[in-house]
mmCIF file of C-alpha atoms and ligand atoms in Angstrom:
data_model
loop_
_atom_site.group_PDB
_atom_site.id
_atom_site.type_symbol
_atom_site.label_atom_id
_atom_site.label_comp_id
_atom_site.label_asym_id
_atom_site.label_seq_id
_atom_site.Cartn_x
_atom_site.Cartn_y
_atom_site.Cartn_z
ATOM 1 C CA MET F 575 6.389 12.039 -26.470
ATOM 2 C CA THR F 576 8.388 10.740 -23.335
ATOM 3 C CA ALA F 577 6.445 10.474 -20.121
ATOM 4 C CA ARG F 578 7.471 12.234 -17.129
ATOM 5 C CA ILE F 579 9.100 9.647 -14.505
ATOM 6 C CA ILE F 580 7.287 9.670 -11.460
ATOM 7 C CA ASP F 581 9.892 9.919 -8.766
ATOM 8 C CA GLY F 582 8.358 7.845 -6.040
ATOM 9 C CA LYS F 583 11.519 7.377 -3.995
ATOM 10 C CA ALA F 584 11.874 11.234 -3.704
ATOM 11 C CA PHE F 585 7.995 11.754 -2.929
ATOM 12 C CA ALA F 586 8.289 8.733 -0.367
ATOM 13 C CA ALA F 587 11.509 10.504 1.348
ATOM 14 C CA GLY F 588 9.639 13.709 1.779
ATOM 15 C CA LEU F 589 6.429 12.247 3.162
ATOM 16 C CA ARG F 590 8.626 10.305 5.424
ATOM 17 C CA ALA F 591 10.260 13.626 6.701
ATOM 18 C CA ARG F 592 6.982 14.939 7.374
ATOM 19 C CA VAL F 593 5.931 12.197 9.296
ATOM 20 C CA LYS F 594 8.932 12.180 11.182
ATOM 21 C CA ASP F 595 8.238 16.122 11.795
ATOM 22 C CA ALA F 596 4.602 15.220 12.813
ATOM 23 C CA VAL F 597 5.830 12.275 15.121
ATOM 24 C CA SER F 598 7.921 14.895 16.894
ATOM 25 C CA ALA F 599 5.323 17.581 17.466
ATOM 26 C CA LEU F 600 2.838 14.633 18.694
ATOM 27 C CA LYS F 601 5.714 14.149 20.992
ATOM 28 C CA SER F 602 6.812 17.792 22.116
ATOM 29 C CA ARG F 603 3.011 19.329 22.159
ATOM 30 C CA HIS F 604 1.036 16.214 23.866
ATOM 31 C CA GLY F 605 3.490 13.860 25.199
ATOM 32 C CA LEU F 606 2.573 11.313 22.727
ATOM 33 C CA ALA F 607 5.010 8.606 21.804
ATOM 34 C CA VAL F 608 3.516 7.141 18.552
ATOM 35 C CA GLY F 609 4.171 3.326 18.577
ATOM 36 C CA LEU F 610 4.053 0.721 15.838
ATOM 37 C CA THR F 611 4.346 -2.909 16.508
ATOM 38 C CA VAL F 612 4.899 -5.418 13.651
ATOM 39 C CA VAL F 613 4.214 -9.205 14.106
ATOM 40 C CA LEU F 614 6.017 -11.805 12.438
ATOM 41 C CA VAL F 615 5.190 -15.519 12.515
ATOM 42 C CA GLY F 616 7.821 -18.141 11.064
ATOM 43 C CA GLU F 617 10.950 -17.787 8.866
ATOM 44 C CA ASP F 618 9.538 -16.558 5.838
ATOM 45 C CA ALA F 619 12.815 -15.079 4.036
ATOM 46 C CA ALA F 620 10.861 -12.212 2.089
ATOM 47 C CA SER F 621 8.678 -11.550 5.205
ATOM 48 C CA LYS F 622 11.594 -11.110 7.302
ATOM 49 C CA ILE F 623 13.321 -8.586 5.083
ATOM 50 C CA TYR F 624 10.068 -6.523 4.752
ATOM 51 C CA VAL F 625 9.953 -6.555 8.728
ATOM 52 C CA LYS F 626 13.423 -5.359 9.112
ATOM 53 C CA ASN F 627 12.633 -2.424 6.872
ATOM 54 C CA LYS F 628 9.587 -1.332 8.241
ATOM 55 C CA GLY F 629 11.673 -1.384 11.484
ATOM 56 C CA ILE F 630 14.349 0.686 10.447
ATOM 57 C CA ALA F 631 11.896 3.334 8.650
ATOM 58 C CA ALA F 632 9.621 3.466 11.699
ATOM 59 C CA ARG F 633 12.767 4.157 13.955
ATOM 60 C CA GLU F 634 14.053 6.568 11.530
ATOM 61 C CA ALA F 635 10.819 8.586 11.610
ATOM 62 C CA GLY F 636 10.997 8.586 15.193
ATOM 63 C CA LEU F 637 8.483 5.857 16.203
ATOM 64 C CA VAL F 638 8.719 3.505 18.954
ATOM 65 C CA SER F 639 9.147 0.461 16.916
ATOM 66 C CA ASN F 640 8.549 -2.936 18.381
ATOM 67 C CA GLU F 641 9.053 -6.099 16.488
ATOM 68 C CA ILE F 642 7.761 -9.118 17.862
ATOM 69 C CA ARG F 643 9.081 -12.437 15.946
ATOM 70 C CA LEU F 644 7.315 -15.814 16.660
ATOM 71 C CA PRO F 645 8.116 -19.223 15.585
ATOM 72 C CA GLY F 646 6.367 -20.828 12.884
ATOM 73 C CA SER F 647 5.052 -23.212 15.314
ATOM 74 C CA THR F 648 2.887 -20.462 17.208
ATOM 75 C CA SER F 649 -0.449 -21.636 17.193
ATOM 76 C CA GLU F 650 -3.498 -19.389 15.986
ATOM 77 C CA ALA F 651 -4.938 -19.534 19.752
ATOM 78 C CA GLU F 652 -1.174 -18.064 20.915
ATOM 79 C CA LEU F 653 -1.014 -15.339 17.821
ATOM 80 C CA LEU F 654 -4.788 -14.105 18.408
ATOM 81 C CA GLY F 655 -3.976 -13.827 22.282
ATOM 82 C CA ILE F 656 -0.918 -11.618 21.465
ATOM 83 C CA VAL F 657 -3.105 -9.419 18.864
ATOM 84 C CA ASP F 658 -5.640 -9.231 21.330
ATOM 85 C CA GLY F 659 -2.933 -7.859 24.175
ATOM 86 C CA LEU F 660 -1.601 -5.269 21.275
ATOM 87 C CA ASN F 661 -5.381 -4.155 20.877
ATOM 88 C CA ARG F 662 -5.811 -3.179 24.522
ATOM 89 C CA ASP F 663 -2.127 -1.731 25.040
ATOM 90 C CA PRO F 664 -2.396 2.101 24.845
ATOM 91 C CA ASN F 665 1.153 2.520 23.679
ATOM 92 C CA VAL F 666 0.901 0.544 20.666
ATOM 93 C CA HIS F 667 -1.181 2.734 17.968
ATOM 94 C CA GLY F 668 -0.492 0.772 15.083
ATOM 95 C CA ILE F 669 -0.399 -3.152 14.482
ATOM 96 C CA LEU F 670 0.766 -4.770 11.499
ATOM 97 C CA VAL F 671 0.741 -8.841 11.538
ATOM 98 C CA GLN F 672 3.113 -9.594 8.329
ATOM 99 C CA PHE F 673 1.195 -12.013 5.982
ATOM 100 C CA PRO F 674 1.367 -14.725 4.839
ATOM 101 C CA VAL F 675 1.102 -16.551 8.144
ATOM 102 C CA PRO F 676 1.655 -20.083 8.217
ATOM 103 C CA PRO F 677 -1.238 -22.336 6.753
ATOM 104 C CA HIS F 678 -2.272 -23.639 10.323
ATOM 105 C CA ILE F 679 -3.289 -19.951 10.987
ATOM 106 C CA ARG F 680 -6.178 -18.299 9.456
ATOM 107 C CA GLN F 681 -5.377 -15.170 8.187
ATOM 108 C CA GLN F 682 -9.062 -14.016 8.454
ATOM 109 C CA ALA F 683 -8.999 -14.834 12.237
ATOM 110 C CA VAL F 684 -6.372 -12.426 12.745
ATOM 111 C CA LEU F 685 -7.791 -9.722 10.718
ATOM 112 C CA ASP F 686 -11.424 -10.235 12.415
ATOM 113 C CA LEU F 687 -9.582 -9.627 15.791
ATOM 114 C CA LEU F 688 -7.270 -6.679 14.785
ATOM 115 C CA SER F 689 -8.920 -3.459 15.936
ATOM 116 C CA PRO F 690 -9.328 -1.196 12.947
ATOM 117 C CA GLU F 691 -8.144 1.729 14.836
ATOM 118 C CA LYS F 692 -4.704 0.119 14.823
ATOM 119 C CA ASP F 693 -5.092 -1.545 11.401
ATOM 120 C CA VAL F 694 -2.335 0.382 9.846
ATOM 121 C CA ASP F 695 -2.277 -2.042 6.720
ATOM 122 C CA GLY F 696 -6.096 -1.122 6.155
ATOM 123 C CA LEU F 697 -6.676 -4.747 5.641
ATOM 124 C CA THR F 698 -9.704 -5.574 8.022
ATOM 125 C CA THR F 699 -13.127 -5.931 7.141
ATOM 126 C CA ARG F 700 -13.968 -2.903 9.061
ATOM 127 C CA SER F 701 -11.468 -0.425 7.257
ATOM 128 C CA ALA F 702 -12.687 -2.028 3.897
ATOM 129 C CA GLY F 703 -16.247 -1.316 4.764
ATOM 130 C CA ARG F 704 -15.342 2.425 6.074
ATOM 131 C CA LEU F 705 -13.367 2.943 2.752
ATOM 132 C CA LEU F 706 -16.410 1.908 0.657
ATOM 133 C CA SER F 707 -18.745 3.733 3.018
ATOM 134 C CA GLY F 708 -16.734 7.063 2.710
ATOM 135 C CA TYR F 709 -16.156 7.022 6.667
ATOM 136 C CA GLN F 710 -12.748 8.080 8.136
ATOM 137 C CA GLY F 711 -10.526 5.087 8.346
ATOM 138 C CA LEU F 712 -7.260 3.433 7.848
ATOM 139 C CA VAL F 713 -6.637 2.796 4.074
ATOM 140 C CA SER F 714 -4.292 0.081 2.633
ATOM 141 C CA CYS F 715 -0.974 1.598 2.268
ATOM 142 C CA THR F 716 -0.052 0.861 -1.375
ATOM 143 C CA PRO F 717 -3.107 2.271 -3.303
ATOM 144 C CA GLN F 718 -2.984 5.275 -1.031
ATOM 145 C CA GLY F 719 0.650 5.873 -2.035
ATOM 146 C CA CYS F 720 -0.533 5.504 -5.615
ATOM 147 C CA LEU F 721 -3.304 7.958 -5.151
ATOM 148 C CA MET F 722 -0.758 10.609 -3.530
ATOM 149 C CA LEU F 723 1.617 9.961 -6.615
ATOM 150 C CA ILE F 724 -1.285 10.444 -8.992
ATOM 151 C CA LYS F 725 -2.674 13.640 -7.309
ATOM 152 C CA ASP F 726 1.247 14.944 -7.314
ATOM 153 C CA GLN F 727 0.837 14.831 -11.121
ATOM 154 C CA ARG F 728 -2.500 16.128 -11.413
ATOM 155 C CA PRO F 729 -4.612 17.601 -8.390
ATOM 156 C CA GLN F 730 -7.858 17.588 -9.957
ATOM 157 C CA LEU F 731 -9.064 13.954 -11.199
ATOM 158 C CA GLU F 732 -12.847 14.818 -11.642
ATOM 159 C CA GLY F 733 -14.154 13.142 -14.649
ATOM 160 C CA LEU F 734 -11.341 11.377 -15.832
ATOM 161 C CA ASN F 735 -11.594 7.669 -16.749
ATOM 162 C CA ALA F 736 -9.529 5.390 -14.581
ATOM 163 C CA VAL F 737 -8.790 1.630 -15.035
ATOM 164 C CA VAL F 738 -7.518 -0.468 -12.359
ATOM 165 C CA ILE F 739 -6.349 -3.779 -13.314
ATOM 166 C CA GLY F 740 -6.499 -6.207 -10.255
ATOM 167 C CA ARG F 741 -9.010 -6.569 -7.856
ATOM 168 C CA SER F 742 -7.069 -7.767 -4.726
ATOM 169 C CA GLN F 743 -8.176 -6.652 -1.432
ATOM 170 C CA LEU F 744 -4.825 -5.317 -0.860
ATOM 171 C CA VAL F 745 -4.243 -3.094 -3.957
ATOM 172 C CA GLY F 746 -6.896 -3.064 -6.650
ATOM 173 C CA LYS F 747 -10.504 -2.782 -4.824
ATOM 174 C CA PRO F 748 -9.195 0.035 -2.487
ATOM 175 C CA MET F 749 -7.591 1.872 -5.489
ATOM 176 C CA GLY F 750 -10.477 1.938 -7.760
ATOM 177 C CA ILE F 751 -12.681 2.963 -4.432
ATOM 178 C CA LEU F 752 -10.192 5.875 -3.922
ATOM 179 C CA LEU F 753 -10.347 6.986 -7.352
ATOM 180 C CA LEU F 754 -14.123 6.967 -7.395
ATOM 181 C CA GLN F 755 -13.782 9.090 -4.263
ATOM 182 C CA GLN F 756 -11.779 11.662 -6.468
ATOM 183 C CA ASN F 757 -14.680 11.544 -9.035
ATOM 184 C CA CYS F 758 -12.693 9.502 -11.648
ATOM 185 C CA THR F 759 -15.153 6.991 -13.469
ATOM 186 C CA VAL F 760 -13.736 3.693 -12.722
ATOM 187 C CA THR F 761 -13.497 0.423 -14.320
ATOM 188 C CA PHE F 762 -12.076 -2.565 -12.569
ATOM 189 C CA ALA F 763 -10.332 -5.416 -14.831
ATOM 190 C CA HIS F 764 -9.182 -8.659 -13.897
ATOM 191 C CA SER F 765 -8.300 -11.917 -15.319
ATOM 192 C CA LYS F 766 -11.871 -12.505 -16.788
ATOM 193 C CA THR F 767 -11.877 -8.974 -18.555
ATOM 194 C CA LYS F 768 -12.705 -9.007 -22.183
ATOM 195 C CA ASP F 769 -10.497 -7.142 -24.722
ATOM 196 C CA LEU F 770 -8.120 -5.743 -22.119
ATOM 197 C CA PRO F 771 -6.149 -3.843 -24.371
ATOM 198 C CA ALA F 772 -8.917 -1.990 -25.325
ATOM 199 C CA LEU F 773 -10.228 -1.320 -22.161
ATOM 200 C CA ALA F 774 -6.879 0.033 -21.124
ATOM 201 C CA ALA F 775 -6.764 2.531 -24.301
ATOM 202 C CA THR F 776 -9.742 4.178 -22.532
ATOM 203 C CA ALA F 777 -7.998 5.188 -19.431
ATOM 204 C CA ASP F 778 -6.583 8.720 -18.605
ATOM 205 C CA ILE F 779 -5.229 6.882 -15.169
ATOM 206 C CA LEU F 780 -3.935 3.239 -15.775
ATOM 207 C CA VAL F 781 -3.167 1.372 -12.682
ATOM 208 C CA ALA F 782 -1.586 -2.021 -12.893
ATOM 209 C CA ALA F 783 -1.641 -4.374 -9.919
ATOM 210 C CA VAL F 784 -1.405 -7.923 -11.781
ATOM 211 C CA GLY F 785 1.620 -9.478 -10.832
ATOM 212 C CA ARG F 786 2.587 -10.680 -14.542
ATOM 213 C CA PRO F 787 5.882 -9.061 -15.756
ATOM 214 C CA GLU F 788 5.458 -6.245 -18.490
ATOM 215 C CA MET F 789 1.748 -7.731 -19.543
ATOM 216 C CA VAL F 790 0.899 -4.075 -20.061
ATOM 217 C CA ARG F 791 1.993 -3.016 -23.620
ATOM 218 C CA GLY F 792 2.891 0.471 -24.641
ATOM 219 C CA SER F 793 -0.143 0.255 -27.567
ATOM 220 C CA TRP F 794 -2.325 -0.463 -25.029
ATOM 221 C CA ILE F 795 -1.860 3.171 -23.435
ATOM 222 C CA LYS F 796 -3.772 6.158 -24.289
ATOM 223 C CA PRO F 797 -1.343 9.177 -25.295
ATOM 224 C CA GLY F 798 -0.667 11.291 -22.272
ATOM 225 C CA ALA F 799 -2.232 8.692 -19.500
ATOM 226 C CA ILE F 800 -0.719 8.560 -16.357
ATOM 227 C CA VAL F 801 0.354 5.216 -15.673
ATOM 228 C CA ILE F 802 1.007 3.694 -12.296
ATOM 229 C CA ASP F 803 2.779 0.276 -12.202
ATOM 230 C CA VAL F 804 2.007 -1.491 -8.854
ATOM 231 C CA GLY F 805 3.742 -4.918 -10.026
ATOM 232 C CA MET F 806 6.537 -6.100 -8.357
ATOM 233 C CA ASN F 807 8.076 -9.165 -10.371
ATOM 234 C CA ARG F 808 11.526 -10.521 -9.370
ATOM 235 C CA LEU F 809 12.866 -12.644 -12.259
ATOM 236 C CA THR F 810 16.246 -14.856 -12.185
ATOM 237 C CA LEU F 811 18.322 -13.943 -14.932
ATOM 238 C CA ALA F 812 20.493 -16.676 -16.907
ATOM 239 C CA ASN F 813 23.288 -15.277 -14.783
ATOM 240 C CA GLY F 814 21.956 -16.171 -11.685
ATOM 241 C CA GLN F 815 21.239 -12.388 -10.806
ATOM 242 C CA SER F 816 17.798 -11.300 -10.166
ATOM 243 C CA LYS F 817 15.714 -8.428 -11.741
ATOM 244 C CA LEU F 818 12.642 -6.735 -10.521
ATOM 245 C CA LEU F 819 10.079 -5.995 -13.302
ATOM 246 C CA GLY F 820 6.751 -4.283 -13.229
ATOM 247 C CA ASP F 821 3.480 -5.271 -14.689
ATOM 248 C CA VAL F 822 4.147 -2.316 -17.433
ATOM 249 C CA ALA F 823 6.278 -2.705 -20.608
ATOM 250 C CA TYR F 824 8.304 0.311 -19.088
ATOM 251 C CA SER F 825 10.449 0.817 -22.293
ATOM 252 C CA GLU F 826 7.131 0.853 -24.513
ATOM 253 C CA ALA F 827 5.006 2.682 -22.258
ATOM 254 C CA VAL F 828 7.340 5.432 -21.627
ATOM 255 C CA GLU F 829 7.108 6.497 -25.355
ATOM 256 C CA ARG F 830 3.142 6.905 -24.982
ATOM 257 C CA ALA F 831 2.256 8.137 -21.408
ATOM 258 C CA GLY F 832 2.347 11.382 -20.134
ATOM 259 C CA ALA F 833 3.709 10.272 -16.661
ATOM 260 C CA ILE F 834 4.698 6.815 -15.557
ATOM 261 C CA THR F 835 6.402 5.097 -12.274
ATOM 262 C CA PRO F 836 9.129 3.022 -12.716
ATOM 263 C CA VAL F 837 10.076 -0.116 -11.069
ATOM 264 C CA PRO F 838 11.944 -0.156 -8.757
ATOM 265 C CA GLY F 839 11.645 3.224 -7.758
ATOM 266 C CA GLY F 840 7.938 4.119 -8.337
ATOM 267 C CA VAL F 841 5.219 2.774 -6.135
ATOM 268 C CA GLY F 842 7.384 0.454 -4.006
ATOM 269 C CA PRO F 843 8.826 3.293 -1.720
ATOM 270 C CA MET F 844 5.182 4.640 -1.178
ATOM 271 C CA THR F 845 4.100 1.607 0.745
ATOM 272 C CA ILE F 846 6.192 2.025 3.671
ATOM 273 C CA ALA F 847 5.961 5.683 4.013
ATOM 274 C CA CYS F 848 2.308 5.475 3.942
ATOM 275 C CA LEU F 849 2.234 2.955 6.724
ATOM 276 C CA LEU F 850 4.225 5.222 8.696
ATOM 277 C CA ARG F 851 1.700 7.929 7.933
ATOM 278 C CA ASN F 852 -1.044 5.552 9.023
ATOM 279 C CA THR F 853 0.332 4.877 12.333
ATOM 280 C CA VAL F 854 0.624 8.607 12.865
ATOM 281 C CA LEU F 855 -3.017 9.239 11.852
ATOM 282 C CA ALA F 856 -4.202 6.425 14.064
ATOM 283 C CA ALA F 857 -2.189 7.732 17.027
ATOM 284 C CA SER F 858 -4.124 10.844 16.223
ATOM 285 C CA VAL F 859 -7.457 9.529 16.124
ATOM 286 C CA GLN F 860 -7.116 7.411 19.315
ATOM 287 C CA HIS F 861 -5.625 10.377 21.247
ATOM 288 C CA ALA F 862 -8.829 12.454 19.755
ATOM 289 C CA LEU F 863 -6.298 14.761 18.233
ATOM 290 C CA SER F 864 -7.040 16.544 14.593
ATOM 291 C CA PRO F 865 -4.827 14.517 11.847
ATOM 292 C CA PRO F 866 -1.724 16.440 11.149
ATOM 293 C CA THR F 867 -2.200 18.819 8.165
ATOM 294 C CA GLU F 868 0.850 18.221 6.625
ATOM 295 C CA LEU F 869 0.113 14.582 6.116
HETATM 296 P P1 NAP H 982 -3.196 -10.560 -6.423
HETATM 297 O O1 NAP H 982 -3.913 -10.668 -5.066
HETATM 298 O O2 NAP H 982 -2.567 -11.771 -6.966
HETATM 299 O O3 NAP H 982 -4.092 -9.906 -7.697
HETATM 300 C C1 NAP H 982 -3.735 -9.961 -8.952
HETATM 301 C C2 NAP H 982 -4.877 -9.490 -9.503
HETATM 302 O O4 NAP H 982 -4.390 -9.355 -10.973
HETATM 303 C C3 NAP H 982 -6.048 -10.118 -9.781
HETATM 304 O O5 NAP H 982 -7.269 -9.583 -9.313
HETATM 305 C C4 NAP H 982 -6.157 -11.070 -11.004
HETATM 306 O O6 NAP H 982 -7.724 -11.056 -11.475
HETATM 307 C C5 NAP H 982 -5.556 -10.170 -12.004
HETATM 308 N N1 NAP H 982 -5.229 -10.678 -13.169
HETATM 309 C C6 NAP H 982 -4.219 -11.650 -13.036
HETATM 310 N N2 NAP H 982 -3.932 -12.060 -14.152
HETATM 311 C C7 NAP H 982 -4.613 -11.161 -15.101
HETATM 312 C C8 NAP H 982 -4.551 -10.921 -16.511
HETATM 313 N N3 NAP H 982 -4.117 -11.903 -17.144
HETATM 314 N N4 NAP H 982 -5.336 -9.718 -16.969
HETATM 315 C C9 NAP H 982 -6.096 -8.953 -16.111
HETATM 316 N N5 NAP H 982 -5.956 -9.325 -14.702
HETATM 317 C C10 NAP H 982 -5.254 -10.351 -14.163
HETATM 318 O O7 NAP H 982 -2.029 -9.501 -6.341
HETATM 319 P P2 NAP H 982 -2.011 -7.964 -5.549
HETATM 320 O O8 NAP H 982 -1.526 -8.270 -4.330
HETATM 321 O O9 NAP H 982 -2.780 -7.077 -5.944
HETATM 322 O O10 NAP H 982 -0.316 -7.623 -6.387
HETATM 323 C C11 NAP H 982 -0.510 -7.297 -7.560
HETATM 324 C C12 NAP H 982 1.223 -6.965 -7.728
HETATM 325 O O11 NAP H 982 1.556 -5.732 -6.942
HETATM 326 C C13 NAP H 982 2.299 -8.020 -7.605
HETATM 327 O O12 NAP H 982 3.285 -7.789 -8.238
HETATM 328 C C14 NAP H 982 2.768 -7.605 -6.195
HETATM 329 O O13 NAP H 982 4.033 -8.000 -6.000
HETATM 330 C C15 NAP H 982 2.594 -5.958 -6.378
HETATM 331 N N6 NAP H 982 2.613 -5.174 -5.181
HETATM 332 C C16 NAP H 982 3.396 -4.275 -4.954
HETATM 333 C C17 NAP H 982 3.292 -3.604 -3.804
HETATM 334 C C18 NAP H 982 4.397 -2.565 -3.583
HETATM 335 O O14 NAP H 982 4.466 -2.085 -2.522
HETATM 336 N N7 NAP H 982 4.743 -1.844 -4.669
HETATM 337 C C19 NAP H 982 2.105 -3.856 -2.808
HETATM 338 C C20 NAP H 982 1.571 -4.868 -3.130
HETATM 339 C C21 NAP H 982 1.401 -5.615 -4.200
HETATM 340 P P3 NAP H 982 -8.651 -12.157 -10.968
HETATM 341 O O15 NAP H 982 -9.084 -11.566 -9.184
HETATM 342 O O16 NAP H 982 -9.690 -12.419 -11.787
HETATM 343 O O17 NAP H 982 -7.951 -13.350 -10.509
#
């Protein structure tokens, strides 16, 4: 068996087009200009690229995109003051503080202040609590994107066994809760899990969010399973070039899975698309409008 390749790039492009339509409809019907502000502190090279790409994607979708770039010497109090101002600004519907922040700033202090209504990364404790409690709220972008890809393969997930490898706040935990909400039987695996290959082999849906290149071998995969590879591991090759590898040994897994996300081109493009989606959902809620149905 050779798996269907889940084309996250194409799915994300479709979602971004739908976001664009929704943004345009909010403007024409309600005079609402949806605004996203991204805050970057310091000079981290990878963060700079992420922020730039988010700005480009936001503008392409018709959002009012604002980037606040602050020097690495910015104090925690200064950053909190800026976040407080954005919380109060009615033209800003989504706020994203790019992490990591410099070590003298407590990430949790930033998240504790950030308004959950504008928390488009879904990272605040209140957003996590809403997800866990089943209340409406903004959900972390990457797991939300994974769920969309899974449901595109198989709309009805009830009763399926799902194994999520990884339990981070950003990916693993919200992924498992989202699958639980779909009535999957969910198992979280992590670095202390015993006999992970045997556990993974029970999964109808296997999500790998670990950060270890090609850790999940093809032999671990239940034939026909949906395999979602969140891993983004950049390796430097002997010739000095770099290569992006997932957490799943793709060439092996593709022979057993029913459907699988490649790296790159699988989960990665969904993250920014879901950030844009979250910003539109946030704007709708803040203006007491029904969320656009096409999203
Ligand atoms: P993280 O915070 O480092 O969490 C990694 C998780 O993997 C932890 O729960 C850890 O277990 C578990 N783990 C580590 N070694 C393991 C092992 N040998 N066996 C089983 N579990 C193990 O990472 P993350 O932020 O969730 O990210 C995971 C991966 O996804 C990374 O490659 C990251 O770059 C990628 N990512 C991609 C996107 C995207 O847009 N595509 C977005 C976010 C992250 P413990 O809890 O026991 O330590």
